[in-house]
C-alpha positions as a Markdown table, in Angstrom:
| # | Residue | x | y | z |
|---|---|---|---|---|
| 1 | Met | 0.3 | -0.3 | 0.1 |
| 2 | Asn | 0.9 | 3.5 | -0.3 |
| 3 | Ala | 2.5 | 5.8 | 1.8 |
| 4 | Ile | 1.6 | 9.1 | 3.1 |
| 5 | His | 3.7 | 11.9 | 2.1 |
| 6 | Tyr | 4.5 | 15.0 | 3.5 |
| 7 | Ser | 6.5 | 17.6 | 2.8 |
| 8 | Glu | 7.2 | 21.0 | 4.4 |
| 9 | Tyr | 7.1 | 24.4 | 3.2 |
| 10 | Asn | 9.8 | 25.4 | 4.4 |
| 11 | Cys | 12.8 | 22.6 | 4.1 |
| 12 | Glu | 14.4 | 24.3 | 7.0 |
| 13 | Ala | 11.9 | 23.1 | 9.3 |
| 14 | Ser | 11.5 | 19.5 | 8.7 |
| 15 | Gly | 11.5 | 17.1 | 11.0 |
| 16 | Asn | 13.3 | 14.3 | 11.9 |
| 17 | Phe | 11.2 | 10.8 | 12.1 |
| 18 | Leu | 11.5 | 8.0 | 14.4 |
| 19 | Thr | 9.7 | 4.6 | 14.6 |
| 20 | Glu | 10.2 | 2.5 | 17.7 |
| 21 | Ala | 7.2 | -0.5 | 16.6 |
| 22 | Ser | 5.4 | -1.1 | 13.8 |
| 23 | Leu | 3.2 | -3.7 | 12.2 |
| 24 | Ala | 2.8 | -4.5 | 8.9 |
| 25 | Lys | 0.6 | -6.3 | 6.4 |
| 26 | Gln | -1.6 | -6.1 | 2.9 |
| 27 | Gly | -3.8 | -3.4 | 4.2 |
| 28 | Phe | -2.3 | -2.1 | 6.5 |
| 29 | Asp | 0.9 | -0.5 | 8.8 |
| 30 | Leu | 1.0 | 0.9 | 11.9 |
| 31 | Arg | 4.1 | 2.2 | 13.7 |
| 32 | Val | 4.8 | 3.8 | 16.7 |
| 33 | Glu | 6.6 | 7.4 | 16.1 |
| 34 | Gln | 8.8 | 9.3 | 17.6 |
| 35 | Ala | 8.6 | 12.9 | 15.1 |
| 36 | Gln | 10.3 | 16.1 | 17.0 |
| 37 | Trp | 10.6 | 19.5 | 15.3 |
| 38 | Ser | 12.8 | 22.1 | 16.2 |
| 39 | Cys | 11.7 | 24.9 | 15.2 |
| 40 | Ser | 7.9 | 26.1 | 13.9 |
| 41 | Gly | 6.7 | 25.4 | 10.4 |
| 42 | Thr | 4.1 | 24.3 | 8.1 |
| 43 | Ala | 3.6 | 21.0 | 6.0 |
| 44 | Leu | 1.7 | 19.8 | 3.1 |
| 45 | Ile | 0.2 | 15.6 | 4.1 |
| 46 | Glu | -1.3 | 14.1 | 1.3 |
| 47 | Thr | -2.6 | 10.2 | 1.9 |
| 48 | Gly | -2.7 | 8.2 | -1.3 |
| 49 | Asn | -5.1 | 5.3 | -1.2 |
| 50 | Ser | -5.0 | 5.1 | 2.6 |
| 51 | Cys | -6.2 | 6.7 | 5.3 |
| 52 | Leu | -4.8 | 7.7 | 8.3 |
| 53 | Ile | -5.9 | 8.0 | 11.8 |
| 54 | Arg | -3.3 | 8.9 | 14.4 |
| 55 | Leu | -3.4 | 8.5 | 18.0 |
| 56 | Met | -1.4 | 11.0 | 20.1 |
| 57 | Leu | 0.4 | 9.1 | 23.4 |
| 58 | Pro | 1.4 | 10.2 | 26.4 |
| 59 | Ala | 5.1 | 11.0 | 26.2 |
| 60 | Ser | 4.5 | 13.5 | 23.8 |
| 61 | Val | 5.9 | 17.1 | 24.6 |
| 62 | Gln | 4.2 | 20.0 | 23.7 |
| 63 | Ser | 3.5 | 23.5 | 24.9 |
| 64 | Lys | 0.7 | 23.9 | 23.0 |
| 65 | Pro | -1.1 | 21.4 | 20.6 |
| 66 | Asn | -0.4 | 21.5 | 16.8 |
| 67 | Cys | -2.5 | 22.8 | 14.0 |
| 68 | Gly | -4.6 | 21.9 | 10.7 |
| 69 | Ser | -6.4 | 21.9 | 8.2 |
| 70 | Phe | -8.2 | 20.1 | 5.2 |
| 71 | Ala | -6.9 | 22.3 | 1.7 |
| 72 | Arg | -11.0 | 22.2 | 0.1 |
| 73 | His | -11.5 | 24.2 | 3.6 |
| 74 | Gly | -8.6 | 26.7 | 3.1 |
| 75 | Ala | -5.8 | 26.5 | 4.3 |
| 76 | His | -5.2 | 29.3 | 5.9 |
| 77 | Gln | -8.4 | 28.0 | 8.4 |
| 78 | Phe | -5.9 | 25.8 | 11.3 |
| 79 | Gln | -7.5 | 24.5 | 14.0 |
| 80 | Pro | -6.3 | 22.7 | 17.1 |
| 81 | Leu | -6.2 | 19.1 | 16.8 |
| 82 | Gly | -7.2 | 16.7 | 19.5 |
| 83 | Lys | -5.7 | 13.7 | 20.4 |
| 84 | Leu | -6.9 | 11.8 | 17.8 |
| 85 | Leu | -7.3 | 12.6 | 14.3 |
| 86 | Phe | -8.7 | 11.1 | 11.2 |
| 87 | Ile | -7.2 | 11.9 | 7.3 |
| 88 | Pro | -8.9 | 9.8 | 4.7 |
| 89 | His | -7.8 | 8.2 | 1.7 |
| 90 | Arg | -6.9 | 10.9 | -1.2 |
| 91 | Thr | -7.1 | 14.1 | 1.2 |
| 92 | Glu | -4.8 | 16.8 | 1.1 |
| 93 | Phe | -3.7 | 18.4 | 4.6 |
| 94 | His | -2.7 | 20.7 | 5.5 |
| 95 | Leu | -0.6 | 20.8 | 9.4 |
| 96 | Arg | 1.2 | 23.6 | 11.5 |
| 97 | His | 3.0 | 22.8 | 14.4 |
| 98 | Asp | 5.3 | 24.9 | 16.9 |
| 99 | Ala | 9.3 | 23.2 | 18.0 |
| 100 | Ser | 7.4 | 20.6 | 19.9 |
| 101 | Lys | 8.3 | 16.9 | 20.6 |
| 102 | Gln | 5.1 | 14.6 | 20.0 |
| 103 | Lys | 5.5 | 10.4 | 19.9 |
| 104 | Ala | 2.0 | 9.0 | 18.6 |
| 105 | Leu | 0.0 | 5.7 | 17.1 |
| 106 | Val | 0.1 | 5.8 | 13.0 |
| 107 | Cys | -2.4 | 4.3 | 11.0 |
| 108 | Leu | -2.0 | 3.9 | 7.0 |
| 109 | Phe | -5.4 | 1.6 | 6.7 |
| 110 | Asp | -6.8 | 0.7 | 3.5 |
| 111 | Pro | -11.5 | -0.5 | 4.2 |
| 112 | Ser | -11.2 | -2.5 | 0.9 |
| 113 | Ser | -8.2 | -4.3 | 1.6 |
| 114 | Leu | -10.7 | -5.5 | 5.1 |
| 115 | Gly | -12.3 | -9.2 | 4.5 |
| 116 | Ala | -15.4 | -8.0 | 4.2 |
| 117 | Leu | -14.7 | -4.5 | 4.2 |
| 118 | Gly | -14.0 | -5.2 | 0.0 |
| 119 | Ser | -18.0 | -5.2 | -0.5 |
| 120 | Tyr | -18.3 | -1.5 | 0.5 |
| 121 | Arg | -17.7 | 1.5 | -1.7 |
| 122 | Trp | -15.2 | 3.3 | 0.9 |
| 123 | Asn | -15.8 | 7.4 | -1.5 |
| 124 | Trp | -14.8 | 9.9 | 1.6 |
| 125 | Lys | -14.7 | 13.0 | -0.6 |
| 126 | Glu | -18.1 | 14.6 | -0.2 |
| 127 | Asn | -17.6 | 13.8 | 3.8 |
| 128 | Val | -14.6 | 16.0 | 4.3 |
| 129 | Ser | -15.0 | 18.1 | 7.6 |
| 130 | Glu | -13.3 | 19.7 | 10.6 |
| 131 | Ala | -14.0 | 16.7 | 13.1 |
| 132 | Met | -11.9 | 14.4 | 11.5 |
| 133 | Leu | -9.4 | 16.2 | 13.2 |
| 134 | Asp | -10.7 | 16.3 | 16.8 |
| 135 | Leu | -12.8 | 12.3 | 17.3 |
| 136 | Gln | -13.8 | 12.4 | 20.1 |
| 137 | Ser | -14.8 | 8.2 | 20.7 |
| 138 | Gly | -14.4 | 7.1 | 23.7 |
| 139 | Tyr | -14.6 | 3.9 | 22.2 |
| 140 | Leu | -12.5 | 4.8 | 19.6 |
| 141 | His | -9.6 | 5.6 | 21.3 |
| 142 | Ala | -9.6 | 3.0 | 23.3 |
| 143 | Ser | -9.6 | 1.0 | 20.2 |
| 144 | Leu | -6.3 | 2.8 | 19.0 |
| 145 | Gln | -5.5 | 2.9 | 22.0 |
| 146 | Arg | -5.1 | -1.6 | 22.0 |
| 147 | Leu | -3.7 | -1.5 | 18.3 |
| 148 | Ala | -0.6 | 0.6 | 20.4 |
| 149 | Glu | -0.4 | -1.9 | 22.2 |
| 150 | Glu | -0.6 | -4.7 | 19.8 |
| 151 | Val | 2.2 | -2.9 | 17.5 |
| 152 | Ser | 5.2 | -2.3 | 20.7 |
| 153 | Asn | 3.7 | -5.9 | 22.4 |
| 154 | Pro | 2.6 | -8.5 | 19.7 |
| 155 | Gly | 0.8 | -11.0 | 21.2 |
| 156 | Phe | -0.4 | -14.7 | 20.2 |
| 157 | Ala | -2.7 | -13.8 | 16.3 |
| 158 | Ser | -1.2 | -10.2 | 16.7 |
| 159 | Glu | -2.5 | -9.6 | 13.4 |
| 160 | Leu | -5.7 | -11.2 | 13.6 |
| 161 | Gln | -5.8 | -9.2 | 16.2 |
| 162 | Thr | -5.4 | -5.7 | 14.3 |
| 163 | Glu | -7.2 | -6.6 | 11.0 |
| 164 | Cys | -10.2 | -7.3 | 14.1 |
| 165 | Leu | -9.5 | -4.1 | 15.7 |
| 166 | Leu | -8.9 | -1.9 | 12.3 |
| 167 | Thr | -12.1 | -3.9 | 10.6 |
| 168 | Ser | -14.0 | -1.7 | 13.4 |
| 169 | Ile | -13.1 | 0.9 | 13.6 |
| 170 | Ala | -13.4 | 1.5 | 10.0 |
| 171 | Leu | -16.9 | 0.6 | 10.0 |
| 172 | Asp | -17.9 | 3.4 | 13.1 |
| 173 | Leu | -15.8 | 5.7 | 10.6 |
| 174 | Arg | -18.4 | 5.3 | 7.9 |
| 175 | Arg | -20.8 | 5.7 | 10.1 |
| 176 | Glu | -19.8 | 8.9 | 11.4 |
| 177 | Phe | -18.9 | 10.2 | 8.2 |
| 178 | Ile | -19.8 | 8.6 | 5.2 |
| 179 | Asp | -23.7 | 6.7 | 6.0 |
| 180 | Val | -24.7 | 9.4 | 8.0 |
| 181 | Pro | -28.5 | 8.6 | 9.8 |
| 182 | Val | -31.6 | 11.3 | 8.2 |
| 183 | Val | -32.3 | 13.7 | 11.0 |
| 184 | Ala | -35.9 | 14.5 | 11.1 |
| 185 | Ala | -37.3 | 16.5 | 10.1 |
| 186 | Val | -38.3 | 17.8 | 13.7 |
| 187 | Pro | -35.2 | 17.1 | 15.8 |
| 188 | Leu | -36.6 | 15.1 | 18.3 |
| 189 | Pro | -35.5 | 16.8 | 22.3 |
| 190 | Asp | -31.7 | 15.6 | 23.8 |
| 191 | Thr | -33.4 | 14.0 | 26.6 |
| 192 | Glu | -34.6 | 11.4 | 24.4 |
| 193 | Lys | -31.6 | 10.3 | 22.6 |
| 194 | Leu | -28.9 | 8.6 | 24.4 |
| 195 | Ser | -25.7 | 11.6 | 25.6 |
| 196 | Pro | -22.0 | 10.3 | 24.2 |
| 197 | Arg | -20.9 | 9.5 | 27.1 |
| 198 | Gln | -24.0 | 6.7 | 27.2 |
| 199 | Phe | -23.2 | 5.7 | 23.9 |
| 200 | Asn | -19.7 | 4.9 | 23.5 |
| 201 | Ile | -20.4 | 2.7 | 27.3 |
| 202 | Leu | -22.6 | 1.0 | 25.0 |
| 203 | Arg | -21.1 | -0.2 | 22.0 |
| 204 | Glu | -16.8 | -0.7 | 24.9 |
| 205 | Leu | -18.9 | -2.8 | 26.8 |
| 206 | Leu | -21.3 | -4.8 | 23.9 |
| 207 | Asp | -17.9 | -5.8 | 22.2 |
| 208 | Thr | -17.1 | -7.6 | 25.1 |
| 209 | Thr | -20.7 | -9.1 | 26.3 |
| 210 | Ser | -22.0 | -12.3 | 25.3 |
| 211 | Asp | -24.1 | -13.9 | 26.5 |
| 212 | Glu | -27.8 | -11.3 | 24.8 |
| 213 | Gly | -29.6 | -11.9 | 27.8 |
| 214 | His | -27.0 | -10.1 | 30.0 |
| 215 | Ser | -25.8 | -8.0 | 28.7 |
| 216 | Leu | -29.2 | -6.4 | 27.7 |
| 217 | Arg | -30.1 | -5.4 | 31.4 |
| 218 | His | -25.9 | -5.1 | 31.3 |
| 219 | Leu | -26.2 | -2.5 | 29.4 |
| 220 | Ala | -29.4 | -0.9 | 31.1 |
| 221 | Gln | -27.3 | -0.8 | 34.0 |
| 222 | Ala | -24.4 | 0.4 | 33.2 |
| 223 | Cys | -26.1 | 3.7 | 31.1 |
| 224 | Glu | -28.1 | 3.9 | 34.4 |
| 225 | Leu | -31.5 | 4.1 | 32.6 |
| 226 | Pro | -34.4 | 1.4 | 33.1 |
| 227 | Leu | -34.1 | -1.4 | 30.3 |
| 228 | Arg | -37.5 | 0.1 | 27.7 |
| 229 | Thr | -35.8 | 3.8 | 28.2 |
| 230 | Leu | -32.2 | 2.6 | 26.9 |
| 231 | Ser | -33.9 | 0.4 | 24.0 |
| 232 | Ser | -36.7 | 4.3 | 22.9 |
| 233 | Arg | -33.6 | 6.6 | 23.0 |
| 234 | Cys | -31.1 | 4.0 | 21.0 |
| 235 | Lys | -33.3 | 4.2 | 18.8 |
| 236 | Asn | -34.0 | 7.8 | 18.6 |
| 237 | Thr | -30.0 | 7.9 | 18.8 |
| 238 | Thr | -29.5 | 4.0 | 16.2 |
| 239 | Gly | -32.8 | 3.9 | 13.8 |
| 240 | Met | -32.5 | 0.7 | 16.0 |
| 241 | Thr | -34.2 | -0.9 | 19.2 |
| 242 | Leu | -31.0 | -1.5 | 21.3 |
| 243 | Arg | -31.5 | -5.9 | 20.6 |
| 244 | Gln | -31.5 | -4.5 | 16.7 |
| 245 | Tyr | -28.5 | -3.0 | 17.5 |
| 246 | Ala | -27.0 | -5.5 | 19.4 |
| 247 | Ala | -27.6 | -8.2 | 16.6 |
| 248 | Gln | -26.0 | -5.7 | 14.4 |
| 249 | His | -22.9 | -5.6 | 16.2 |
| 250 | Arg | -22.6 | -9.2 | 17.1 |
| 251 | Leu | -22.8 | -9.7 | 13.0 |
| 252 | Arg | -20.4 | -7.5 | 12.8 |
| 253 | Lys | -18.0 | -9.1 | 14.7 |
| 254 | Ala | -18.6 | -12.4 | 13.3 |
| 255 | Met | -17.4 | -10.8 | 9.4 |
| 256 | Ala | -14.8 | -9.9 | 11.2 |
| 257 | Leu | -13.7 | -13.4 | 12.9 |
| 258 | Leu | -14.5 | -15.8 | 10.3 |
| 259 | Ala | -11.5 | -13.8 | 8.1 |
| 260 | Asp | -9.6 | -16.4 | 10.1 |
| 261 | Thr | -10.2 | -19.7 | 9.0 |
| 262 | Arg | -8.7 | -21.4 | 12.2 |
| 263 | Leu | -11.7 | -20.9 | 13.8 |
| 264 | Leu | -14.7 | -23.1 | 13.5 |
| 265 | Ile | -17.7 | -21.6 | 13.0 |
| 266 | Lys | -18.9 | -22.3 | 16.8 |
| 267 | Gln | -15.5 | -20.8 | 17.5 |
| 268 | Val | -16.7 | -17.2 | 16.1 |
| 269 | Ala | -20.1 | -18.2 | 16.9 |
| 270 | Tyr | -19.4 | -18.4 | 20.2 |
| 271 | Gln | -16.8 | -14.8 | 20.6 |
| 272 | Ala | -18.8 | -12.8 | 18.0 |
| 273 | Gly | -21.2 | -13.3 | 21.4 |
| 274 | Phe | -24.4 | -15.6 | 20.3 |
| 275 | Asn | -25.0 | -18.9 | 22.3 |
| 276 | Asn | -24.7 | -21.2 | 20.1 |
| 277 | Ala | -24.0 | -21.7 | 16.0 |
| 278 | Ala | -27.7 | -22.4 | 15.3 |
| 279 | Ala | -29.0 | -20.3 | 16.7 |
| 280 | Phe | -25.5 | -17.5 | 15.3 |
| 281 | Ser | -26.1 | -19.2 | 11.6 |
| 282 | Ala | -29.4 | -18.6 | 11.6 |
| 283 | Ala | -29.0 | -14.8 | 12.2 |
| 284 | Phe | -26.2 | -14.4 | 9.3 |
| 285 | Arg | -28.7 | -16.0 | 6.8 |
| 286 | Lys | -31.5 | -13.5 | 7.5 |
| 287 | Glu | -29.0 | -10.9 | 7.9 |
| 288 | Leu | -26.8 | -11.1 | 4.9 |
| 289 | Gly | -28.7 | -14.9 | 2.8 |
| 290 | Val | -25.7 | -16.1 | 4.3 |
| 291 | Thr | -24.8 | -18.5 | 5.7 |
| 292 | Pro | -21.0 | -18.2 | 7.6 |
| 293 | Glu | -19.8 | -20.8 | 5.7 |
| 294 | Glu | -20.8 | -19.7 | 2.0 |
| 295 | Phe | -19.9 | -16.0 | 3.3 |
| 296 | Arg | -16.2 | -18.1 | 4.5 |
| 297 | His | -16.1 | -19.4 | 1.1 |
| 298 | Gln | -17.1 | -17.0 | -0.7 |
| 299 | Arg | -14.6 | -14.2 | 0.8 |
| 300 | Arg | -11.5 | -17.4 | -0.1 |
| 301 | Arg | -12.6 | -17.3 | -3.7 |
């Protein structure tokens, strides 16, 4: 895959970049990287065919945050960069930095090369937004933190773990910036929707719980809402009831796990949160029109 192209407007302001650890495979290239600038300057970053998502790590030393701007919104409309930022593929991004030192996890990835995601179109062009420069998502932050740990200290099946995390990250970014839900003509009061904190709790716990009946009750307790109220607010926020949203989340996780042919179908079912392989196959076929075995065979082909 193509690496990003970094070029300073003034070569005297060029930074020094040192890769501490890396993990790469077809479809992604992850690096824990040290970057140091001795003076202030402005640089152009071009992402080519790869998307870029970056998480600042604690060792960074900055008196104030760097700033950035997408070219389509004017190269001089800079805004402070958050700890977590995303730059879509084939995008020009202008970075303005001061003399500083930072440590970050830099992820270059191509969603169309991540297993089942190859069947989707990834057109970010009309959806580039300044919100990408300061992503406010506890779920994405936690996923990137796990990736940083995996790159620095690879464990069993690191490549599979990385691909599963990136698949989930790509889908969440798509939901936020490509498949934006249609807003109702009469907006619902904020009290009838999930708060950002409750929505993050919902997603993070769905990624870790298994027994559906227990997890729905557990989710309601974690969000400090009655189960019926949580389901209603989930529907006002996502267009789906809590049970529907949980089922879709598990199927998404299962699609990523099916990429590993070493896992039996019943193992995928259990890890995705289904009680047994029969329930998993029935839900999978109802949603996608094929069985998990057929889906895996199609992907291999």
